[in-house]
């Protein structure tokens, strides 16, 4: 259950686990970028883990006794997701308790965190330049306008979905991180960034809600050919729009009109075809999990279900039949 108080997240990415407050201070400064640390009364204990993808960082922390932390300005945004206990954050815009989720906490001002006794949370960090590039690609905006994210309270239903996705990412990284291909990691990161942008208000929100302009069906054919030739690379929104010389929203509209779903769905079908080729021509070390991750699938169960729908049998059955002829 996401957010269960009995679960420790991201244990494979331990940053610090100690009752030594001086050691904790050093690690919080070097790993998390803090520049101030103070512990209050009580028996001190910290357990903190931090996983870094490319533009996305995901951290877990647990404090036994009250602790204060400060951070300087930074070129990324944060969002906090409480699991247990009481805590608050403060920036130049004001202060607020940390609940099931917080508003976006930008890096434009100093940040102060006050953690209470037996407090636990996940914190999501996303680099601001990557957010801006992704947003401008989604909106089809080639201007020099900067992304301005709203720091007001976000929509509850959108945040409930994002919270589940953040906790799911933590579970996926803990279970499968060592097996992820670069493609699978990039796809995980892209999906989370897009969901983050769609879940928050910003100065591009109105543009996203507008109907995109129409384009010819040749857009779909050009993008499908590009994806087939580059199936082992992550889907890049800017790149696929550039291939067709249209905006990203126009790409999605034309795929939907053609009954093709989306570029990502088409890429999934192509990767499932490649997976079948690998399973039908195995070597001694071939496994279903290895093929799934090689082809960009980061959830083996969903990979097996999708493979069954497309190919009429489980990937393990394909591999078993092919291996019997080795």
PDB file of C-alpha atoms in Angstrom:
ATOM      1  CA  UNK A   1       0.000   0.000   0.000  1.00  0.00           C
ATOM      2  CA  UNK A   2       1.643   3.294  -1.049  1.00  0.00           C
ATOM      3  CA  UNK A   3       2.523   5.409   1.951  1.00  0.00           C
ATOM      4  CA  UNK A   4       2.299   2.579   4.502  1.00  0.00           C
ATOM      5  CA  UNK A   5       4.150   3.587   7.662  1.00  0.00           C
ATOM      6  CA  UNK A   6       5.744   0.132   7.904  1.00  0.00           C
ATOM      7  CA  UNK A   7       7.572   0.405   4.562  1.00  0.00           C
ATOM      8  CA  UNK A   8      11.115   1.719   4.102  1.00  0.00           C
ATOM      9  CA  UNK A   9      11.584   3.088   0.587  1.00  0.00           C
ATOM     10  CA  UNK A  10      14.689   3.103  -1.638  1.00  0.00           C
ATOM     11  CA  UNK A  11      16.841   0.973   0.674  1.00  0.00           C
ATOM     12  CA  UNK A  12      19.195   0.184  -2.217  1.00  0.00           C
ATOM     13  CA  UNK A  13      20.089   3.885  -2.320  1.00  0.00           C
ATOM     14  CA  UNK A  14      21.160   4.490   1.262  1.00  0.00           C
ATOM     15  CA  UNK A  15      22.526   7.997   1.899  1.00  0.00           C
ATOM     16  CA  UNK A  16      22.797   7.886   5.683  1.00  0.00           C
ATOM     17  CA  UNK A  17      21.604   5.624   8.478  1.00  0.00           C
ATOM     18  CA  UNK A  18      23.005   6.695  11.805  1.00  0.00           C
ATOM     19  CA  UNK A  19      22.476   7.929  15.348  1.00  0.00           C
ATOM     20  CA  UNK A  20      25.524  10.167  15.002  1.00  0.00           C
ATOM     21  CA  UNK A  21      24.246  13.701  14.358  1.00  0.00           C
ATOM     22  CA  UNK A  22      27.615  14.928  13.057  1.00  0.00           C
ATOM     23  CA  UNK A  23      27.785  12.166  10.476  1.00  0.00           C
ATOM     24  CA  UNK A  24      24.183  12.911   9.537  1.00  0.00           C
ATOM     25  CA  UNK A  25      25.039  16.592   9.079  1.00  0.00           C
ATOM     26  CA  UNK A  26      27.913  15.757   6.706  1.00  0.00           C
ATOM     27  CA  UNK A  27      25.786  13.425   4.604  1.00  0.00           C
ATOM     28  CA  UNK A  28      22.790  15.757   4.449  1.00  0.00           C
ATOM     29  CA  UNK A  29      25.099  18.517   3.243  1.00  0.00           C
ATOM     30  CA  UNK A  30      26.951  16.398   0.645  1.00  0.00           C
ATOM     31  CA  UNK A  31      24.051  14.296  -0.722  1.00  0.00           C
ATOM     32  CA  UNK A  32      21.021  16.559  -0.342  1.00  0.00           C
ATOM     33  CA  UNK A  33      22.679  19.975  -0.585  1.00  0.00           C
ATOM     34  CA  UNK A  34      21.552  21.200   2.846  1.00  0.00           C
ATOM     35  CA  UNK A  35      23.450  24.118   4.379  1.00  0.00           C
ATOM     36  CA  UNK A  36      21.931  24.109   7.850  1.00  0.00           C
ATOM     37  CA  UNK A  37      21.139  21.318  10.337  1.00  0.00           C
ATOM     38  CA  UNK A  38      20.013  21.294  13.951  1.00  0.00           C
ATOM     39  CA  UNK A  39      18.627  18.502  16.081  1.00  0.00           C
ATOM     40  CA  UNK A  40      16.291  19.070  18.995  1.00  0.00           C
ATOM     41  CA  UNK A  41      15.783  17.077  22.168  1.00  0.00           C
ATOM     42  CA  UNK A  42      15.284  13.346  22.096  1.00  0.00           C
ATOM     43  CA  UNK A  43      17.144  10.291  20.883  1.00  0.00           C
ATOM     44  CA  UNK A  44      18.518  11.209  17.457  1.00  0.00           C
ATOM     45  CA  UNK A  45      18.243   8.766  14.577  1.00  0.00           C
ATOM     46  CA  UNK A  46      18.076   9.225  10.816  1.00  0.00           C
ATOM     47  CA  UNK A  47      17.439   6.945   7.889  1.00  0.00           C
ATOM     48  CA  UNK A  48      17.684   8.640   4.492  1.00  0.00           C
ATOM     49  CA  UNK A  49      17.873   7.189   0.983  1.00  0.00           C
ATOM     50  CA  UNK A  50      18.233   9.001  -2.315  1.00  0.00           C
ATOM     51  CA  UNK A  51      17.902   7.721  -5.899  1.00  0.00           C
ATOM     52  CA  UNK A  52      18.959   9.900  -8.817  1.00  0.00           C
ATOM     53  CA  UNK A  53      17.878   9.224 -12.394  1.00  0.00           C
ATOM     54  CA  UNK A  54      18.834  12.008 -14.815  1.00  0.00           C
ATOM     55  CA  UNK A  55      16.598  15.008 -14.188  1.00  0.00           C
ATOM     56  CA  UNK A  56      14.588  13.349 -11.419  1.00  0.00           C
ATOM     57  CA  UNK A  57      15.688  12.619  -7.867  1.00  0.00           C
ATOM     58  CA  UNK A  58      13.611  10.707  -5.336  1.00  0.00           C
ATOM     59  CA  UNK A  59      14.420  10.660  -1.633  1.00  0.00           C
ATOM     60  CA  UNK A  60      13.100   8.940   1.474  1.00  0.00           C
ATOM     61  CA  UNK A  61      13.800  10.189   4.986  1.00  0.00           C
ATOM     62  CA  UNK A  62      12.887   9.120   8.503  1.00  0.00           C
ATOM     63  CA  UNK A  63      13.734  11.061  11.678  1.00  0.00           C
ATOM     64  CA  UNK A  64      13.276   9.729  15.215  1.00  0.00           C
ATOM     65  CA  UNK A  65      13.645  13.122  16.932  1.00  0.00           C
ATOM     66  CA  UNK A  66      12.768  16.675  15.814  1.00  0.00           C
ATOM     67  CA  UNK A  67      15.210  18.121  13.262  1.00  0.00           C
ATOM     68  CA  UNK A  68      15.551  21.425  11.378  1.00  0.00           C
ATOM     69  CA  UNK A  69      17.152  21.683   7.925  1.00  0.00           C
ATOM     70  CA  UNK A  70      17.820  24.616   5.603  1.00  0.00           C
ATOM     71  CA  UNK A  71      18.643  24.612   1.908  1.00  0.00           C
ATOM     72  CA  UNK A  72      19.961  27.335  -0.413  1.00  0.00           C
ATOM     73  CA  UNK A  73      18.394  28.375  -3.707  1.00  0.00           C
ATOM     74  CA  UNK A  74      18.542  25.612  -6.327  1.00  0.00           C
ATOM     75  CA  UNK A  75      17.800  24.955 -10.005  1.00  0.00           C
ATOM     76  CA  UNK A  76      15.130  22.350  -9.306  1.00  0.00           C
ATOM     77  CA  UNK A  77      11.659  22.113  -7.808  1.00  0.00           C
ATOM     78  CA  UNK A  78      10.596  19.910  -4.922  1.00  0.00           C
ATOM     79  CA  UNK A  79       7.376  18.299  -3.823  1.00  0.00           C
ATOM     80  CA  UNK A  80       6.974  16.552  -0.481  1.00  0.00           C
ATOM     81  CA  UNK A  81       4.744  13.554   0.269  1.00  0.00           C
ATOM     82  CA  UNK A  82       4.260  12.785   3.955  1.00  0.00           C
ATOM     83  CA  UNK A  83       4.001   9.201   5.154  1.00  0.00           C
ATOM     84  CA  UNK A  84       3.895   9.584   8.937  1.00  0.00           C
ATOM     85  CA  UNK A  85       4.226  12.330  11.533  1.00  0.00           C
ATOM     86  CA  UNK A  86       4.160  16.098  11.439  1.00  0.00           C
ATOM     87  CA  UNK A  87       6.429  18.501   9.541  1.00  0.00           C
ATOM     88  CA  UNK A  88       6.387  21.919   7.883  1.00  0.00           C
ATOM     89  CA  UNK A  89       8.270  23.877   5.241  1.00  0.00           C
ATOM     90  CA  UNK A  90       8.918  27.579   4.807  1.00  0.00           C
ATOM     91  CA  UNK A  91      10.140  29.693   1.883  1.00  0.00           C
ATOM     92  CA  UNK A  92      10.067  33.404   1.113  1.00  0.00           C
ATOM     93  CA  UNK A  93       6.425  32.919   0.056  1.00  0.00           C
ATOM     94  CA  UNK A  94       5.340  31.651   3.476  1.00  0.00           C
ATOM     95  CA  UNK A  95       5.079  28.438   5.451  1.00  0.00           C
ATOM     96  CA  UNK A  96       2.810  25.388   5.432  1.00  0.00           C
ATOM     97  CA  UNK A  97       2.413  21.964   6.957  1.00  0.00           C
ATOM     98  CA  UNK A  98       3.522  18.986   4.856  1.00  0.00           C
ATOM     99  CA  UNK A  99       0.484  16.837   4.196  1.00  0.00           C
ATOM    100  CA  UNK A 100      -0.202  13.966   1.795  1.00  0.00           C
ATOM    101  CA  UNK A 101       1.388  16.339  -0.733  1.00  0.00           C
ATOM    102  CA  UNK A 102       2.593  19.916  -0.774  1.00  0.00           C
ATOM    103  CA  UNK A 103       2.330  22.572  -3.443  1.00  0.00           C
ATOM    104  CA  UNK A 104       5.371  22.881  -5.687  1.00  0.00           C
ATOM    105  CA  UNK A 105       8.349  24.194  -3.716  1.00  0.00           C
ATOM    106  CA  UNK A 106      10.504  26.109  -6.184  1.00  0.00           C
ATOM    107  CA  UNK A 107      14.226  26.611  -5.823  1.00  0.00           C
ATOM    108  CA  UNK A 108      13.914  30.397  -6.174  1.00  0.00           C
ATOM    109  CA  UNK A 109      14.314  31.044  -2.455  1.00  0.00           C
ATOM    110  CA  UNK A 110      15.824  29.446   0.620  1.00  0.00           C
ATOM    111  CA  UNK A 111      13.945  26.518   2.115  1.00  0.00           C
ATOM    112  CA  UNK A 112      13.533  25.625   5.775  1.00  0.00           C
ATOM    113  CA  UNK A 113      12.167  22.262   6.918  1.00  0.00           C
ATOM    114  CA  UNK A 114      10.997  21.389  10.422  1.00  0.00           C
ATOM    115  CA  UNK A 115      10.547  17.663  11.030  1.00  0.00           C
ATOM    116  CA  UNK A 116       8.734  16.369  14.098  1.00  0.00           C
ATOM    117  CA  UNK A 117       9.319  13.195  16.066  1.00  0.00           C
ATOM    118  CA  UNK A 118       9.001   9.914  14.127  1.00  0.00           C
ATOM    119  CA  UNK A 119       8.475  11.712  10.836  1.00  0.00           C
ATOM    120  CA  UNK A 120       8.777   9.963   7.453  1.00  0.00           C
ATOM    121  CA  UNK A 121       8.295  11.147   3.848  1.00  0.00           C
ATOM    122  CA  UNK A 122       9.196  10.883   0.190  1.00  0.00           C
ATOM    123  CA  UNK A 123      10.470  13.963  -1.637  1.00  0.00           C
ATOM    124  CA  UNK A 124      10.483  14.399  -5.415  1.00  0.00           C
ATOM    125  CA  UNK A 125      13.051  16.681  -7.076  1.00  0.00           C
ATOM    126  CA  UNK A 126      12.963  17.609 -10.778  1.00  0.00           C
ATOM    127  CA  UNK A 127      15.471  19.830 -12.572  1.00  0.00           C
ATOM    128  CA  UNK A 128      13.838  23.070 -13.716  1.00  0.00           C
ATOM    129  CA  UNK A 129      15.454  23.211 -17.212  1.00  0.00           C
ATOM    130  CA  UNK A 130      14.130  19.724 -18.018  1.00  0.00           C
ATOM    131  CA  UNK A 131      10.643  20.669 -16.845  1.00  0.00           C
ATOM    132  CA  UNK A 132      10.740  23.726 -19.066  1.00  0.00           C
ATOM    133  CA  UNK A 133      11.966  21.846 -22.154  1.00  0.00           C
ATOM    134  CA  UNK A 134       9.317  19.171 -21.703  1.00  0.00           C
ATOM    135  CA  UNK A 135       6.579  21.719 -21.160  1.00  0.00           C
ATOM    136  CA  UNK A 136       7.481  23.737 -24.245  1.00  0.00           C
ATOM    137  CA  UNK A 137       7.528  20.544 -26.301  1.00  0.00           C
ATOM    138  CA  UNK A 138       4.085  19.555 -25.021  1.00  0.00           C
ATOM    139  CA  UNK A 139       2.714  23.004 -25.744  1.00  0.00           C
ATOM    140  CA  UNK A 140       4.444  23.374 -29.116  1.00  0.00           C
ATOM    141  CA  UNK A 141       5.923  26.662 -27.917  1.00  0.00           C
ATOM    142  CA  UNK A 142       9.137  27.799 -29.612  1.00  0.00           C
ATOM    143  CA  UNK A 143       9.259  31.205 -27.930  1.00  0.00           C
ATOM    144  CA  UNK A 144      11.677  32.279 -25.208  1.00  0.00           C
ATOM    145  CA  UNK A 145       8.898  32.306 -22.602  1.00  0.00           C
ATOM    146  CA  UNK A 146      10.011  30.757 -19.322  1.00  0.00           C
ATOM    147  CA  UNK A 147       7.998  28.167 -17.417  1.00  0.00           C
ATOM    148  CA  UNK A 148       6.372  29.643 -14.308  1.00  0.00           C
ATOM    149  CA  UNK A 149       4.933  26.971 -12.035  1.00  0.00           C
ATOM    150  CA  UNK A 150       2.139  27.832  -9.639  1.00  0.00           C
ATOM    151  CA  UNK A 151       2.997  27.366  -5.962  1.00  0.00           C
ATOM    152  CA  UNK A 152      -0.654  27.417  -4.881  1.00  0.00           C
ATOM    153  CA  UNK A 153      -2.482  24.323  -3.635  1.00  0.00           C
ATOM    154  CA  UNK A 154      -2.776  21.825  -6.518  1.00  0.00           C
ATOM    155  CA  UNK A 155      -5.853  19.902  -7.620  1.00  0.00           C
ATOM    156  CA  UNK A 156      -6.532  17.065  -5.163  1.00  0.00           C
ATOM    157  CA  UNK A 157      -7.488  14.417  -7.740  1.00  0.00           C
ATOM    158  CA  UNK A 158      -4.416  15.181  -9.861  1.00  0.00           C
ATOM    159  CA  UNK A 159      -2.161  15.022  -6.803  1.00  0.00           C
ATOM    160  CA  UNK A 160      -3.695  11.778  -5.597  1.00  0.00           C
ATOM    161  CA  UNK A 161      -2.723  10.233  -8.942  1.00  0.00           C
ATOM    162  CA  UNK A 162       0.761  11.789  -8.834  1.00  0.00           C
ATOM    163  CA  UNK A 163       1.324  10.582  -5.270  1.00  0.00           C
ATOM    164  CA  UNK A 164       0.546   7.013  -6.328  1.00  0.00           C
ATOM    165  CA  UNK A 165       2.948   7.343  -9.251  1.00  0.00           C
ATOM    166  CA  UNK A 166       5.734   8.688  -7.018  1.00  0.00           C
ATOM    167  CA  UNK A 167       5.360   5.836  -4.536  1.00  0.00           C
ATOM    168  CA  UNK A 168       5.167   3.364  -7.405  1.00  0.00           C
ATOM    169  CA  UNK A 169       8.424   4.737  -8.793  1.00  0.00           C
ATOM    170  CA  UNK A 170      10.074   4.257  -5.390  1.00  0.00           C
ATOM    171  CA  UNK A 171       8.902   0.635  -5.302  1.00  0.00           C
ATOM    172  CA  UNK A 172      10.024   0.000  -8.884  1.00  0.00           C
ATOM    173  CA  UNK A 173      13.496   1.442  -8.243  1.00  0.00           C
ATOM    174  CA  UNK A 174      13.883  -0.662  -5.109  1.00  0.00           C
ATOM    175  CA  UNK A 175      12.828  -3.871  -6.832  1.00  0.00           C
ATOM    176  CA  UNK A 176      14.259  -3.593 -10.333  1.00  0.00           C
ATOM    177  CA  UNK A 177      16.840  -0.791 -10.417  1.00  0.00           C
ATOM    178  CA  UNK A 178      19.818  -3.066 -11.035  1.00  0.00           C
ATOM    179  CA  UNK A 179      18.098  -4.570 -14.069  1.00  0.00           C
ATOM    180  CA  UNK A 180      16.844  -1.410 -15.749  1.00  0.00           C
ATOM    181  CA  UNK A 181      18.185  -0.655 -19.193  1.00  0.00           C
ATOM    182  CA  UNK A 182      18.889   3.023 -19.972  1.00  0.00           C
ATOM    183  CA  UNK A 183      15.764   2.953 -22.134  1.00  0.00           C
ATOM    184  CA  UNK A 184      13.557   1.727 -19.273  1.00  0.00           C
ATOM    185  CA  UNK A 185      14.964   4.334 -16.877  1.00  0.00           C
ATOM    186  CA  UNK A 186      14.437   7.130 -19.406  1.00  0.00           C
ATOM    187  CA  UNK A 187      10.837   6.056 -20.043  1.00  0.00           C
ATOM    188  CA  UNK A 188      10.100   5.986 -16.302  1.00  0.00           C
ATOM    189  CA  UNK A 189      11.507   9.470 -15.885  1.00  0.00           C
ATOM    190  CA  UNK A 190       9.692  10.923 -18.892  1.00  0.00           C
ATOM    191  CA  UNK A 191       6.325   9.552 -17.762  1.00  0.00           C
ATOM    192  CA  UNK A 192       6.728  11.058 -14.297  1.00  0.00           C
ATOM    193  CA  UNK A 193       7.799  14.473 -15.615  1.00  0.00           C
ATOM    194  CA  UNK A 194       4.816  14.656 -17.988  1.00  0.00           C
ATOM    195  CA  UNK A 195       2.434  13.604 -15.214  1.00  0.00           C
ATOM    196  CA  UNK A 196       3.967  16.244 -12.922  1.00  0.00           C
ATOM    197  CA  UNK A 197       3.438  18.981 -15.520  1.00  0.00           C
ATOM    198  CA  UNK A 198      -0.120  17.905 -16.301  1.00  0.00           C
ATOM    199  CA  UNK A 199      -0.961  17.756 -12.598  1.00  0.00           C
ATOM    200  CA  UNK A 200       0.097  21.325 -11.768  1.00  0.00           C
ATOM    201  CA  UNK A 201      -0.996  24.759 -12.926  1.00  0.00           C
ATOM    202  CA  UNK A 202       1.506  26.998 -14.720  1.00  0.00           C
ATOM    203  CA  UNK A 203       1.662  29.725 -17.355  1.00  0.00           C
ATOM    204  CA  UNK A 204       1.301  27.128 -20.147  1.00  0.00           C
ATOM    205  CA  UNK A 205      -1.867  25.512 -18.732  1.00  0.00           C
ATOM    206  CA  UNK A 206      -4.281  27.503 -20.910  1.00  0.00           C
ATOM    207  CA  UNK A 207      -2.274  26.673 -24.019  1.00  0.00           C
ATOM    208  CA  UNK A 208      -2.426  22.971 -23.204  1.00  0.00           C
ATOM    209  CA  UNK A 209      -6.196  23.147 -22.951  1.00  0.00           C
ATOM    210  CA  UNK A 210      -6.610  24.613 -26.442  1.00  0.00           C
ATOM    211  CA  UNK A 211      -7.481  22.435 -29.405  1.00  0.00           C
ATOM    212  CA  UNK A 212      -4.294  21.724 -31.402  1.00  0.00           C
ATOM    213  CA  UNK A 213      -4.166  22.537 -35.100  1.00  0.00           C
ATOM    214  CA  UNK A 214      -4.898  19.809 -37.625  1.00  0.00           C
ATOM    215  CA  UNK A 215      -2.278  18.181 -39.837  1.00  0.00           C
ATOM    216  CA  UNK A 216      -2.213  15.527 -42.540  1.00  0.00           C
ATOM    217  CA  UNK A 217      -2.227  11.823 -41.805  1.00  0.00           C
ATOM    218  CA  UNK A 218       1.310  11.640 -43.208  1.00  0.00           C
ATOM    219  CA  UNK A 219       2.373  12.910 -39.780  1.00  0.00           C
ATOM    220  CA  UNK A 220       1.521   9.503 -38.334  1.00  0.00           C
ATOM    221  CA  UNK A 221       3.391   7.583 -41.037  1.00  0.00           C
ATOM    222  CA  UNK A 222       6.542   9.682 -40.619  1.00  0.00           C
ATOM    223  CA  UNK A 223       6.573   9.284 -36.858  1.00  0.00           C
ATOM    224  CA  UNK A 224       5.861   5.543 -37.008  1.00  0.00           C
ATOM    225  CA  UNK A 225       8.785   5.063 -39.395  1.00  0.00           C
ATOM    226  CA  UNK A 226      11.009   7.076 -37.078  1.00  0.00           C
ATOM    227  CA  UNK A 227       9.985   5.068 -34.004  1.00  0.00           C
ATOM    228  CA  UNK A 228      10.545   1.757 -35.780  1.00  0.00           C
ATOM    229  CA  UNK A 229      14.056   2.866 -36.749  1.00  0.00           C
ATOM    230  CA  UNK A 230      14.791   4.139 -33.242  1.00  0.00           C
ATOM    231  CA  UNK A 231      12.810   1.741 -31.048  1.00  0.00           C
ATOM    232  CA  UNK A 232      15.654   1.253 -28.556  1.00  0.00           C
ATOM    233  CA  UNK A 233      15.770   4.972 -27.721  1.00  0.00           C
ATOM    234  CA  UNK A 234      13.442   6.790 -25.314  1.00  0.00           C
ATOM    235  CA  UNK A 235      10.498   8.647 -26.827  1.00  0.00           C
ATOM    236  CA  UNK A 236      11.586  12.286 -27.006  1.00  0.00           C
ATOM    237  CA  UNK A 237       8.659  14.677 -27.423  1.00  0.00           C
ATOM    238  CA  UNK A 238      10.713  17.395 -29.107  1.00  0.00           C
ATOM    239  CA  UNK A 239      12.269  14.916 -31.506  1.00  0.00           C
ATOM    240  CA  UNK A 240       9.089  13.240 -32.707  1.00  0.00           C
ATOM    241  CA  UNK A 241       7.413  16.609 -33.212  1.00  0.00           C
ATOM    242  CA  UNK A 242      10.444  17.778 -35.188  1.00  0.00           C
ATOM    243  CA  UNK A 243      10.296  14.702 -37.418  1.00  0.00           C
ATOM    244  CA  UNK A 244       6.775  15.699 -38.505  1.00  0.00           C
ATOM    245  CA  UNK A 245       7.322  19.461 -38.246  1.00  0.00           C
ATOM    246  CA  UNK A 246       4.265  19.931 -36.009  1.00  0.00           C
ATOM    247  CA  UNK A 247       3.604  20.483 -32.313  1.00  0.00           C
ATOM    248  CA  UNK A 248       3.479  17.613 -29.844  1.00  0.00           C
ATOM    249  CA  UNK A 249      -0.251  18.033 -29.208  1.00  0.00           C
ATOM    250  CA  UNK A 250      -0.874  17.830 -32.956  1.00  0.00           C
ATOM    251  CA  UNK A 251       1.069  14.563 -33.020  1.00  0.00           C
ATOM    252  CA  UNK A 252      -1.151  13.097 -30.304  1.00  0.00           C
ATOM    253  CA  UNK A 253      -4.295  14.361 -32.029  1.00  0.00           C
ATOM    254  CA  UNK A 254      -3.368  12.789 -35.397  1.00  0.00           C
ATOM    255  CA  UNK A 255      -2.473   9.458 -33.765  1.00  0.00           C
ATOM    256  CA  UNK A 256      -5.844   9.450 -32.003  1.00  0.00           C
ATOM    257  CA  UNK A 257      -7.705  10.347 -35.222  1.00  0.00           C
ATOM    258  CA  UNK A 258      -5.939   7.521 -37.043  1.00  0.00           C
ATOM    259  CA  UNK A 259      -6.962   5.048 -34.324  1.00  0.00           C
ATOM    260  CA  UNK A 260      -3.299   4.488 -33.397  1.00  0.00           C
ATOM    261  CA  UNK A 261      -3.572   5.570 -29.771  1.00  0.00           C
ATOM    262  CA  UNK A 262      -0.376   7.543 -29.142  1.00  0.00           C
ATOM    263  CA  UNK A 263       3.293   7.455 -30.161  1.00  0.00           C
ATOM    264  CA  UNK A 264       4.090   5.720 -26.875  1.00  0.00           C
ATOM    265  CA  UNK A 265       1.498   3.020 -27.551  1.00  0.00           C
ATOM    266  CA  UNK A 266       2.905   2.479 -31.029  1.00  0.00           C
ATOM    267  CA  UNK A 267       6.423   2.313 -29.575  1.00  0.00           C
ATOM    268  CA  UNK A 268       5.196  -0.299 -27.094  1.00  0.00           C
ATOM    269  CA  UNK A 269       3.877  -2.485 -29.916  1.00  0.00           C
ATOM    270  CA  UNK A 270       7.190  -2.179 -31.767  1.00  0.00           C
ATOM    271  CA  UNK A 271       9.131  -3.096 -28.622  1.00  0.00           C
ATOM    272  CA  UNK A 272       6.867  -6.076 -27.984  1.00  0.00           C
ATOM    273  CA  UNK A 273       7.695  -7.271 -31.514  1.00  0.00           C
ATOM    274  CA  UNK A 274      11.423  -6.870 -30.796  1.00  0.00           C
ATOM    275  CA  UNK A 275      10.988  -8.711 -27.504  1.00  0.00           C
ATOM    276  CA  UNK A 276       9.428 -11.632 -29.344  1.00  0.00           C
ATOM    277  CA  UNK A 277      12.404 -11.701 -31.720  1.00  0.00           C
ATOM    278  CA  UNK A 278      14.856 -11.856 -28.811  1.00  0.00           C
ATOM    279  CA  UNK A 279      12.858 -14.596 -27.079  1.00  0.00           C
ATOM    280  CA  UNK A 280      12.590 -16.661 -30.266  1.00  0.00           C
ATOM    281  CA  UNK A 281      16.360 -16.511 -30.785  1.00  0.00           C
ATOM    282  CA  UNK A 282      17.708 -16.891 -27.239  1.00  0.00           C
ATOM    283  CA  UNK A 283      21.223 -17.422 -25.984  1.00  0.00           C
ATOM    284  CA  UNK A 284      22.065 -19.326 -22.826  1.00  0.00           C
ATOM    285  CA  UNK A 285      21.666 -16.254 -20.596  1.00  0.00           C
ATOM    286  CA  UNK A 286      18.373 -14.997 -22.068  1.00  0.00           C
ATOM    287  CA  UNK A 287      15.622 -14.403 -19.480  1.00  0.00           C
ATOM    288  CA  UNK A 288      12.164 -12.889 -19.731  1.00  0.00           C
ATOM    289  CA  UNK A 289      13.092 -10.189 -17.223  1.00  0.00           C
ATOM    290  CA  UNK A 290      16.261  -9.312 -19.110  1.00  0.00           C
ATOM    291  CA  UNK A 291      14.418  -9.043 -22.419  1.00  0.00           C
ATOM    292  CA  UNK A 292      11.660  -6.940 -20.828  1.00  0.00           C
ATOM    293  CA  UNK A 293      14.123  -4.398 -19.480  1.00  0.00           C
ATOM    294  CA  UNK A 294      16.193  -4.412 -22.663  1.00  0.00           C
ATOM    295  CA  UNK A 295      13.067  -3.477 -24.599  1.00  0.00           C
ATOM    296  CA  UNK A 296      12.082  -0.667 -22.244  1.00  0.00           C
ATOM    297  CA  UNK A 297       9.512  -2.402 -20.030  1.00  0.00           C
ATOM    298  CA  UNK A 298      10.090  -1.718 -16.350  1.00  0.00           C
ATOM    299  CA  UNK A 299       7.228  -3.830 -14.979  1.00  0.00           C
ATOM    300  CA  UNK A 300       7.623  -7.500 -15.858  1.00  0.00           C
ATOM    301  CA  UNK A 301       4.035  -8.367 -14.940  1.00  0.00           C
ATOM    302  CA  UNK A 302       2.593  -5.723 -17.254  1.00  0.00           C
ATOM    303  CA  UNK A 303       5.095  -6.716 -19.936  1.00  0.00           C
ATOM    304  CA  UNK A 304       3.857 -10.318 -19.760  1.00  0.00           C
ATOM    305  CA  UNK A 305       0.209  -9.216 -19.964  1.00  0.00           C
ATOM    306  CA  UNK A 306       0.862  -6.919 -22.947  1.00  0.00           C
ATOM    307  CA  UNK A 307       2.919  -9.632 -24.660  1.00  0.00           C
ATOM    308  CA  UNK A 308       0.108 -12.158 -24.184  1.00  0.00           C
ATOM    309  CA  UNK A 309      -2.444  -9.785 -25.719  1.00  0.00           C
ATOM    310  CA  UNK A 310      -0.287  -9.150 -28.779  1.00  0.00           C
ATOM    311  CA  UNK A 311       1.294 -12.567 -29.350  1.00  0.00           C
ATOM    312  CA  UNK A 312      -1.272 -14.958 -27.895  1.00  0.00           C
ATOM    313  CA  UNK A 313       1.141 -16.559 -25.423  1.00  0.00           C
ATOM    314  CA  UNK A 314       3.225 -15.591 -22.427  1.00  0.00           C
ATOM    315  CA  UNK A 315       6.857 -14.537 -23.016  1.00  0.00           C
ATOM    316  CA  UNK A 316       7.972 -17.438 -20.833  1.00  0.00           C
ATOM    317  CA  UNK A 317       6.222 -19.832 -23.219  1.00  0.00           C
ATOM    318  CA  UNK A 318       7.963 -18.280 -26.238  1.00  0.00           C
ATOM    319  CA  UNK A 319      11.333 -18.575 -24.500  1.00  0.00           C
ATOM    320  CA  UNK A 320      10.693 -22.144 -23.313  1.00  0.00           C
ATOM    321  CA  UNK A 321       9.803 -23.324 -26.802  1.00  0.00           C
ATOM    322  CA  UNK A 322      12.790 -21.591 -28.373  1.00  0.00           C
ATOM    323  CA  UNK A 323      15.192 -22.827 -25.651  1.00  0.00           C
ATOM    324  CA  UNK A 324      14.178 -26.424 -26.230  1.00  0.00           C
ATOM    325  CA  UNK A 325      15.826 -26.254 -29.647  1.00  0.00           C
ATOM    326  CA  UNK A 326      19.172 -24.913 -28.392  1.00  0.00           C
TER     327      UNK A 326
END
